[in-house]
Short mmCIF file of C-alpha atoms in Angstrom, two decimals:
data_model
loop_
_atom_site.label_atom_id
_atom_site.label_comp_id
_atom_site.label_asym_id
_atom_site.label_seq_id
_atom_site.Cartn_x
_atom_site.Cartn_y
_atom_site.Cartn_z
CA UNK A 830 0.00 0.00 0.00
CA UNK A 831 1.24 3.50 -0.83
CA UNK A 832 2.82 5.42 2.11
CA UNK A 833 3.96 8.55 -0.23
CA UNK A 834 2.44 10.28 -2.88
CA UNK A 835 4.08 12.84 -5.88
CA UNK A 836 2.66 15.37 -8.02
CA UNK A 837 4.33 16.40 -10.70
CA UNK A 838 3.90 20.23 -12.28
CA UNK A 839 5.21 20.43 -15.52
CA UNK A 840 5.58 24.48 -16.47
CA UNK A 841 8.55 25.96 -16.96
CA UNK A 842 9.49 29.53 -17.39
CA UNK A 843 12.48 28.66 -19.08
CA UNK A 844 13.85 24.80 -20.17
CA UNK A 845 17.48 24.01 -18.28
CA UNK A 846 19.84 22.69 -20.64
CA UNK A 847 20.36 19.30 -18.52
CA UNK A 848 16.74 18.38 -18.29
CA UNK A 849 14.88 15.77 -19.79
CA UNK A 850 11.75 15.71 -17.08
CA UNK A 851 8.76 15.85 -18.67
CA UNK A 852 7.98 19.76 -18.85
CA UNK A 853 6.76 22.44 -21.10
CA UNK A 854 6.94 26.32 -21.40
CA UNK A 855 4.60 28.01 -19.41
CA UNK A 856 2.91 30.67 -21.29
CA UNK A 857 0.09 29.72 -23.29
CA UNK A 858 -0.65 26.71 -21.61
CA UNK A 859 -4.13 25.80 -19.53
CA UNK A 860 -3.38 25.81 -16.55
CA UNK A 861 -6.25 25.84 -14.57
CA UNK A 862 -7.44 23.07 -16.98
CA UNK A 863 -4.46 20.85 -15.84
CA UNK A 864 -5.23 21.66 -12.14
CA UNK A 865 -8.73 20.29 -12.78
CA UNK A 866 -7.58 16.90 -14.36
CA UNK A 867 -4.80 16.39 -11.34
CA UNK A 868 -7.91 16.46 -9.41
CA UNK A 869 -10.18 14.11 -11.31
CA UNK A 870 -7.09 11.76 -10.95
CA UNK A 871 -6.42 12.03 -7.37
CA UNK A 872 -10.32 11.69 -6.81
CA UNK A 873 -9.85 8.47 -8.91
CA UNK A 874 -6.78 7.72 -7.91
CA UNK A 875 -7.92 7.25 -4.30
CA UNK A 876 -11.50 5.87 -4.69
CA UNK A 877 -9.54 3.00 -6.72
CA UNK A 878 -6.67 2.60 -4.34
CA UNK A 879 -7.04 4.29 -1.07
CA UNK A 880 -4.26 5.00 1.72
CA UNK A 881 -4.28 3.99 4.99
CA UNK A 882 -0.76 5.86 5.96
CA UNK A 883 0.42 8.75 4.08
CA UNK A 884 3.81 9.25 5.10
CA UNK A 885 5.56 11.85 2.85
CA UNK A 886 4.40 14.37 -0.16
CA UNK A 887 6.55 15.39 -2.40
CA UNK A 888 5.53 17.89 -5.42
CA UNK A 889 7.98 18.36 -8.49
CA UNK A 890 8.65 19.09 -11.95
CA UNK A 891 8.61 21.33 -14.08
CA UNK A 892 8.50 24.18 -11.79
CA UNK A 893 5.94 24.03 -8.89
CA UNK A 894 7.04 27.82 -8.17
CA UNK A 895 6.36 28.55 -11.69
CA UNK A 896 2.19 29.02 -10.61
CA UNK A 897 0.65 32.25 -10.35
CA UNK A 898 -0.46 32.70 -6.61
CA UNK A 899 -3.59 31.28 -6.40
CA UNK A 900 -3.49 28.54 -8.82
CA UNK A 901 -0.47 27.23 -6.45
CA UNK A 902 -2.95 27.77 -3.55
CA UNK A 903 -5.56 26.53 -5.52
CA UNK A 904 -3.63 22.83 -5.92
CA UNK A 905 -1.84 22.93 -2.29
CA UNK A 906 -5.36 22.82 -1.31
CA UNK A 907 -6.36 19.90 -3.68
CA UNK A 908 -3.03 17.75 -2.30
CA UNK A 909 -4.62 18.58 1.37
CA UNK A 910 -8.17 17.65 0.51
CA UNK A 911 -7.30 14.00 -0.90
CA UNK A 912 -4.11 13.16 0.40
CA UNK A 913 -4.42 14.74 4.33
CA UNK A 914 -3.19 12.68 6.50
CA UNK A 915 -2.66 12.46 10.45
CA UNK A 916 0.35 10.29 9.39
CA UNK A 917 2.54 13.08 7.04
CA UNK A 918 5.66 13.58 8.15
CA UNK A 919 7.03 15.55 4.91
CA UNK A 920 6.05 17.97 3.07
CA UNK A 921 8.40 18.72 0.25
CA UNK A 922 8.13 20.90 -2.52
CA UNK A 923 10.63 22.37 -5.37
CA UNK A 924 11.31 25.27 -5.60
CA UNK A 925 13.12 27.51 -8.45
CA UNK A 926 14.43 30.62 -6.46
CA UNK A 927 13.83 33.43 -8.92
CA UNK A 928 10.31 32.47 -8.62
CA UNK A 929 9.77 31.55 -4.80
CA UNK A 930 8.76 34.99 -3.36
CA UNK A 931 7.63 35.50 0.25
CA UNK A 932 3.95 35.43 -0.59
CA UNK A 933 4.29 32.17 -2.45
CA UNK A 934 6.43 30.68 0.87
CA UNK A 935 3.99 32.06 3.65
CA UNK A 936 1.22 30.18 1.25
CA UNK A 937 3.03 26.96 1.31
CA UNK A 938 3.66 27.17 4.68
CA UNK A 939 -0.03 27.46 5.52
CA UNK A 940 -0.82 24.85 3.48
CA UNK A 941 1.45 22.11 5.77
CA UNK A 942 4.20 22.14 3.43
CA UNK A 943 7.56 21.62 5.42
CA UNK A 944 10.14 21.22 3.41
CA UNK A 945 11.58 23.05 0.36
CA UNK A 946 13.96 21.17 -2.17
CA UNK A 947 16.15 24.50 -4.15
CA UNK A 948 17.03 24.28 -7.52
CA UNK A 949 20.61 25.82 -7.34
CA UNK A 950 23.07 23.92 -9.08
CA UNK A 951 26.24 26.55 -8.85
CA UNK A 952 26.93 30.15 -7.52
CA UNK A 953 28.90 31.14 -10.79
CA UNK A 954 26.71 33.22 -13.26
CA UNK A 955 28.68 31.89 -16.32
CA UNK A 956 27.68 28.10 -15.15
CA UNK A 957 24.14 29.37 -14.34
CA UNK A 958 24.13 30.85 -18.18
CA UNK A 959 25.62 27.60 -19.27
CA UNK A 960 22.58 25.55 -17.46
CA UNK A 961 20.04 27.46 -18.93
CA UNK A 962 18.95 29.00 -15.41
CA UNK A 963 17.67 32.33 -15.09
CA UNK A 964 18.46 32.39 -11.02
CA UNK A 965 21.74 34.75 -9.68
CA UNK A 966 23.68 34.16 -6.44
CA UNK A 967 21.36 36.47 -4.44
CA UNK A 968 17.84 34.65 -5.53
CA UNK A 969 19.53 31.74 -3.59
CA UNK A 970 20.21 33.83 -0.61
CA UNK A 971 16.82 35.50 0.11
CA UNK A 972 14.71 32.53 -0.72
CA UNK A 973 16.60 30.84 1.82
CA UNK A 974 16.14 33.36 4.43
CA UNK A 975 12.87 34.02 3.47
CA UNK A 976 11.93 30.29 4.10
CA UNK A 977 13.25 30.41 7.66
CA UNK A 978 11.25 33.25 7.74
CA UNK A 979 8.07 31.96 7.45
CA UNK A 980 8.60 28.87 9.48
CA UNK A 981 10.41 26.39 6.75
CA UNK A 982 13.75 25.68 8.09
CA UNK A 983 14.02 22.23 6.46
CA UNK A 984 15.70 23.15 3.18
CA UNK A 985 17.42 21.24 0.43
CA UNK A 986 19.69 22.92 -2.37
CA UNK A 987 20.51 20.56 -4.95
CA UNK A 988 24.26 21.27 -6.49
CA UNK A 989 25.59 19.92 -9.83
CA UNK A 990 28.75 18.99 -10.69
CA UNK A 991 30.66 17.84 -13.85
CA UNK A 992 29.33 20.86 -15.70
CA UNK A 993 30.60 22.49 -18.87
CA UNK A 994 33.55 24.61 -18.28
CA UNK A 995 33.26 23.79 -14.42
CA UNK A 996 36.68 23.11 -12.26
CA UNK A 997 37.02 21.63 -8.81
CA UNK A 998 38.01 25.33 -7.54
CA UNK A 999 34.25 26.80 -8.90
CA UNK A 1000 32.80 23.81 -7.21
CA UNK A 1001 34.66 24.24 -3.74
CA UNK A 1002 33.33 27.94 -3.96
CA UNK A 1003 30.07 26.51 -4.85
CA UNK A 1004 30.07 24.46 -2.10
CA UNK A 1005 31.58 27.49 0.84
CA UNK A 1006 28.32 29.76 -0.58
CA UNK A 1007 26.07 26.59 -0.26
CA UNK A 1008 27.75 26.18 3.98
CA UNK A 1009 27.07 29.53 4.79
CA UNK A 1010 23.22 29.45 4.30
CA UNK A 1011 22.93 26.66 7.19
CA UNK A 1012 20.54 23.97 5.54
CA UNK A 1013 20.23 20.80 6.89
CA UNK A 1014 20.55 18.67 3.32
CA UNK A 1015 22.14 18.46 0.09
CA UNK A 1016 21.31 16.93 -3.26
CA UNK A 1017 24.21 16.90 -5.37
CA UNK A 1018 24.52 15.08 -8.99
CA UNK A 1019 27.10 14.85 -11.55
CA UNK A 1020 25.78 16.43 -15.17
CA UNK A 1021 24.81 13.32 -17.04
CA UNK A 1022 23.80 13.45 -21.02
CA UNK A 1023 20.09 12.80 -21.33
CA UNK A 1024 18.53 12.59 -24.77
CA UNK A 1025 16.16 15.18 -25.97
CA UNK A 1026 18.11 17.88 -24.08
CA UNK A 1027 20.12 20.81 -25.68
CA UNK A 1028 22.89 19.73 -23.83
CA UNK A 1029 23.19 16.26 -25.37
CA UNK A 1030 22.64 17.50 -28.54
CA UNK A 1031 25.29 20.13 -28.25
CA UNK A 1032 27.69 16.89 -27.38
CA UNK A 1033 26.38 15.21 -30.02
CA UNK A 1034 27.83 18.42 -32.41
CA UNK A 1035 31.25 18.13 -30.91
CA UNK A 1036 29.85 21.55 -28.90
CA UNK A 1037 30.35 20.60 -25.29
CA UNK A 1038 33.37 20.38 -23.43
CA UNK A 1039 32.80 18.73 -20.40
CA UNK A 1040 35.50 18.09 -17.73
CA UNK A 1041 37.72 14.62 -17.91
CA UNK A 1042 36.90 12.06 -16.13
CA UNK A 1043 39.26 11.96 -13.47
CA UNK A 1044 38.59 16.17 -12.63
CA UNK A 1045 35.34 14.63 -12.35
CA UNK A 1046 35.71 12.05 -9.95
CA UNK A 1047 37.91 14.09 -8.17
CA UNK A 1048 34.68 16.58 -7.78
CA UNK A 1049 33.15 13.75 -6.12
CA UNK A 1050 35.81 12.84 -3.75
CA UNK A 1051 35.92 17.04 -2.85
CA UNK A 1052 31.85 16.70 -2.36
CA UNK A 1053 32.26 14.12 -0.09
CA UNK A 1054 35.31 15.34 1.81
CA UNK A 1055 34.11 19.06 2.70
CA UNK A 1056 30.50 17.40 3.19
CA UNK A 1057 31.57 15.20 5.84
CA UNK A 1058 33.83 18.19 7.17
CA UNK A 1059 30.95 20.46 7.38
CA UNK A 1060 28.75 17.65 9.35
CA UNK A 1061 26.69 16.53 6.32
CA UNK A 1062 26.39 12.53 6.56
CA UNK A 1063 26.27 11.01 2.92
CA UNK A 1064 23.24 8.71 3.18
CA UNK A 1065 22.81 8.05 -0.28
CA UNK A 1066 25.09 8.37 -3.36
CA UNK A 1067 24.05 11.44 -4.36
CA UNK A 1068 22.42 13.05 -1.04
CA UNK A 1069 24.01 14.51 2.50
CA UNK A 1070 21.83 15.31 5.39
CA UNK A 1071 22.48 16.09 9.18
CA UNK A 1072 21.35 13.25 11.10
CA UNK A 1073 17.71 13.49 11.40
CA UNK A 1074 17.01 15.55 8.11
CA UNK A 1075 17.22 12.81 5.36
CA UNK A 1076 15.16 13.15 2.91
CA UNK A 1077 12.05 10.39 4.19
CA UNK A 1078 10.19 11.20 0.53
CA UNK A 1079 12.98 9.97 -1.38
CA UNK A 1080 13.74 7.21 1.08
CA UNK A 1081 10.60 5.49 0.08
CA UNK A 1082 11.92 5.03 -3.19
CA UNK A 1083 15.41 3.26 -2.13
CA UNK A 1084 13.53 1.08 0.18
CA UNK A 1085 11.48 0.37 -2.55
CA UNK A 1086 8.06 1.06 -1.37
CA UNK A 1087 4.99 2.07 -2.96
CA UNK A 1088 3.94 5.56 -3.82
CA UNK A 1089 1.33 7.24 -5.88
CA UNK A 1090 2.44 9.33 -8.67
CA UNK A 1091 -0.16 12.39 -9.88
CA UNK A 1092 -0.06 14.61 -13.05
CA UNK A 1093 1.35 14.09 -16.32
CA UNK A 1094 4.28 11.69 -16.73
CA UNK A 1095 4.40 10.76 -13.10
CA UNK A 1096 5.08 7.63 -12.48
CA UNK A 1097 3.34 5.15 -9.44
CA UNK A 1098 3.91 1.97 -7.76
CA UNK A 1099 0.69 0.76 -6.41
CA UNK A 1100 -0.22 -3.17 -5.51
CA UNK A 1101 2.96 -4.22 -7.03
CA UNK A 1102 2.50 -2.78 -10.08
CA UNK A 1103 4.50 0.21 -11.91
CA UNK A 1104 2.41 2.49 -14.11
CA UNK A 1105 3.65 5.28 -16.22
CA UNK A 1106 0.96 8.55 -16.99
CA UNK A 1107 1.53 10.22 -19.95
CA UNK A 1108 3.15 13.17 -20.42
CA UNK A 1109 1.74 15.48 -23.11
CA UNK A 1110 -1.12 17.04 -21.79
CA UNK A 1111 -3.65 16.99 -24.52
CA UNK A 1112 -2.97 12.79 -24.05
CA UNK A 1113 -2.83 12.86 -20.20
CA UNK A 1114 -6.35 15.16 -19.70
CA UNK A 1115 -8.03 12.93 -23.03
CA UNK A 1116 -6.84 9.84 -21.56
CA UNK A 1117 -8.50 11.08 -17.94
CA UNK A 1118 -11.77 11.48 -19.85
CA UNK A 1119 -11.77 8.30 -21.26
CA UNK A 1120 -10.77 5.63 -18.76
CA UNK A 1121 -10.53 8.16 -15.87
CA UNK A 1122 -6.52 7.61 -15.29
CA UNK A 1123 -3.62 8.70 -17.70
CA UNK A 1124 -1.70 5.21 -17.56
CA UNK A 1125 0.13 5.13 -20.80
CA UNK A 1126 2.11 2.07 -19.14
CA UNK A 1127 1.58 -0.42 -16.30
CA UNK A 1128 3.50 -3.71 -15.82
CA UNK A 1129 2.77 -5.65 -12.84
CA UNK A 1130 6.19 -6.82 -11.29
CA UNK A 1131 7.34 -10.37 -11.06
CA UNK A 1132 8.98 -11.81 -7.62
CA UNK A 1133 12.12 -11.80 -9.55
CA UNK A 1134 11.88 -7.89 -10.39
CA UNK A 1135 11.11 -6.93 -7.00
CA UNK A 1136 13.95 -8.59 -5.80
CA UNK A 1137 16.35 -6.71 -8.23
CA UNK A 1138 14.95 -3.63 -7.38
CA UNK A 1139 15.29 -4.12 -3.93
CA UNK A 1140 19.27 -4.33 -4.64
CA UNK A 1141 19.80 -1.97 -6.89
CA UNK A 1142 17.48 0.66 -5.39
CA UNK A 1143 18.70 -0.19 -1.91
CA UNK A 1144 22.44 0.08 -2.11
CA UNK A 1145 22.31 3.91 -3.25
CA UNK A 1146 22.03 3.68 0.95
CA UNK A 1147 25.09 4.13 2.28
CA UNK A 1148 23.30 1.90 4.92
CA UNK A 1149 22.90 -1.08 2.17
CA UNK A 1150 20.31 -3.57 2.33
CA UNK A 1151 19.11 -6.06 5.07
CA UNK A 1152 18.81 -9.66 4.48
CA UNK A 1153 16.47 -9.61 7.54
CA UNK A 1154 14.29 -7.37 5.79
CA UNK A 1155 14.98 -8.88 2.22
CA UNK A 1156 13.78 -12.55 3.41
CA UNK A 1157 10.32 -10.87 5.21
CA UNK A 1158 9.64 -9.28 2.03
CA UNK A 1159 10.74 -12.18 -0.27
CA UNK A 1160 10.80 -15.41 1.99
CA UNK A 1161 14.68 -15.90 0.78
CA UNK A 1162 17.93 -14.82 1.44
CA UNK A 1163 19.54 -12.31 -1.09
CA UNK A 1164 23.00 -14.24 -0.77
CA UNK A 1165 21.12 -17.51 -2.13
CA UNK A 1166 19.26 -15.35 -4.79
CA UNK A 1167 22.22 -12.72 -5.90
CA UNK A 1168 25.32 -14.98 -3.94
CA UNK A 1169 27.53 -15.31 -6.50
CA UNK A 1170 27.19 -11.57 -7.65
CA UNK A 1171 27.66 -10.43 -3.81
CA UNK A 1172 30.70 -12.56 -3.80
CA UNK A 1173 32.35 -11.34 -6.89
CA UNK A 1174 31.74 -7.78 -6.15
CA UNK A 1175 32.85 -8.31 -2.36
CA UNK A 1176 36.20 -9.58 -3.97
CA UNK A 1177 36.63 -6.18 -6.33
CA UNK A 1178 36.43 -4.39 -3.03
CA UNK A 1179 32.82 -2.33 -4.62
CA UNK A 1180 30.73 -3.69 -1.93
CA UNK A 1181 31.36 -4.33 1.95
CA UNK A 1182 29.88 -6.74 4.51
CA UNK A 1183 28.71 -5.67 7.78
CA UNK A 1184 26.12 -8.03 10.30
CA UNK A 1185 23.69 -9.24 7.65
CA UNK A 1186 24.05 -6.07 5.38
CA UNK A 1187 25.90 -5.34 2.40
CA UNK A 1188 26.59 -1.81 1.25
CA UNK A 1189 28.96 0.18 -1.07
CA UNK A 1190 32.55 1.03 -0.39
CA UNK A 1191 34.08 4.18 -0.71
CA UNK A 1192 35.26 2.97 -4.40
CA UNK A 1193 31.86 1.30 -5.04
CA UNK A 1194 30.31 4.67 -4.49
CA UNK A 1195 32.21 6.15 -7.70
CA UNK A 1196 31.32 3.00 -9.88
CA UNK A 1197 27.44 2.71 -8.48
CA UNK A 1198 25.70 2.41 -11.97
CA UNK A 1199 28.32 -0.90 -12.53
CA UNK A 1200 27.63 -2.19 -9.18
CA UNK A 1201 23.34 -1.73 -9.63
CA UNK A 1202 23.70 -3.58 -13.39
CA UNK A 1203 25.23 -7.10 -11.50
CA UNK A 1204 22.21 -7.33 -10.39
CA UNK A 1205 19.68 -6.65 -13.53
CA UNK A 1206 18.46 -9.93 -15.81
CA UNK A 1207 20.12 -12.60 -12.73
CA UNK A 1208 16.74 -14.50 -11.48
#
């Protein structure tokens, strides 16, 4: 049964170089009319598969921050009228910082939201020209402060790294501006190439010189160091928190639980099976009026898929995965399912052994993606 549910907002002011979420340009586009479908679909949504524990909300995109004020109030107060519950411990949503004004904080914060997850990605203006974003070093600043403000102190900047014409000097500076805020968590990603993006076209051309590899890892091993300096415990590949302020949202998706997924091109896992909405919005609203949900995609998984999720998913933890809780959920062991895999990846030093746990090593956390395929197409 679902214990999280995410809404995805797909308007953009501008399109970021890097991104290949589903998302469109802003003006011109009905609005309000995509407010009312998310609503038939949570209304549907819930009358087919209701919660019993709602744990965590989590609202994305696009650019939630991107509504005008009271179409953002307008579908805060949708989320609260299907999906309240006495159970929700997070309230996250994203937030773009040239357009997260005071108003627009002081109504999320009346509206239970908790949490606010900051698209940054670097303090240099020639990297935020690069990106595509529209933000300077000061939007960062006063959202921040305008968030503890109003009673949000749980903040979350994400940071990029591996960027075009980026050096591990711009990202240490990156990283001091980033400390001197004082937020408890950080999401922070190396650039990759994702099709349909100006960026991968651009490398496609020959037109994007990107950083070598090894400046690259080194980023990585500078994240981590001044991270762990700074009191940040790396919990997950790509996030730091201080204890306490993980993100619990996007822990429900390494422990590989169910969640509902709202709006065009979300995604769910409900009663073991994944669906996929889709994401133009002419198809996701006609869709809604014929069947009354916008699955363009649902597969229901088999025993064996669940249990390669539940490795791959689970060791971006730097906590790893539980063969306690892998035999409740499964009725087997993961070293008689995935032993010789374990064993061989124990021996390249990638993975470590702790109780009945295995987790990443320091050098497994630079090769995760190699590590997490070991484990696709075994059972």
């Amino acid at each position: 049964m679902p214990g999280s549910a995410y809404f995805h907002i797909p308007f953009c002011v501008n399109i970021c170089h890097y991104c290949d979420f589903n998302k469109v340009f802003l003006k011109g586009q009905p609005v309000d009319e995509y407010l009312a479908y998310m609503e038939k679909e949570m209304i549907n949504t819930i009358r087919k598969t209701p919660f019993s524990k709602l744990k965590t909300i989590f609202i994305g995109g696009g650019t939630p921050t991107a509504l005008e004020y009271e179409q953002f109030e307008t579908f805060l107060n949708m989320v609260n009228r299907h999906f309240s519950s006495d159970d929700l411990d997070e309230f996250t949503v994203e937030a773009n910082p040239e357009q997260t004004d005071r108003k627009k904080l002081e109504i999320m914060q009346a509206s239970g939201v908790n949490r606010l997850s900051i698209g940054v990605q670097a303090f240099q203006e020639h990297l935020l020209k690069e990106l595509g974003r529209t933000h300077v070093k000061e939007d960062v600043f006063r959202t921040v402060s305008e968030a503890k403000a109003v009673g949000i102190e749980n903040i979350s900047l994400d940071i990029m790294f591996g960027l075009p014409g980026q050096n591990v000097d711009m990202l240490k500076e990156s990283l001091q501006f980033a400390f001197s805020m004082d937020v408890p968590h950080f999401s922070a990603y190396s650039l990759q190439l994702e099709k349909k993006t100006v960026f991968y076209n651009r490398a496609m051309k020959g037109d994007l010189l990107l950083p070598e590899q090894e400046v690259e890892a080194r980023m990585y091993e500078v994240l981590m160091e001044e991270m762990h300096k700074h009191g940040y415990v790396q919990y997950e590949i790509s996030n730091f928190a201080r204890p306490g302020y993980e993100s619990k949202h996007n822990l429900q998706y390494w422990n590989n639980n169910e969640y509902y997924g709202i709006g065009a091109g979300a995604h769910s896992y409900v009663n073991g099976k994944r669906m996929a909405n889709a994401g133009p919005l002419k198809k996701y609203m006609a869709l809604i009026d014929e069947t009354g949900f916008p699955y363009v995609h649902s597969e229901k998984l088999t025993a064996s898929a669940k249990m390669e999720e539940e490795l791959f998913m689970g060791l971006r933890k730097m906590d790893g995965v539980s063969d306690a809780r892998f035999r409740q959920r499964y009725g087997t062991s993961m070293f008689t399912v995935f032993g010789p895999q374990i064993d061989a990846l124990l021996v390249k030093g990638w993975l470590k052994k702790s109780g009945d746990k295995v987790s990443l090593t320091k050098e497994g956390t630079f090769l995760g993606n190699e590590v997490f395929q070991e484990f696709i197409g075994v059972v």
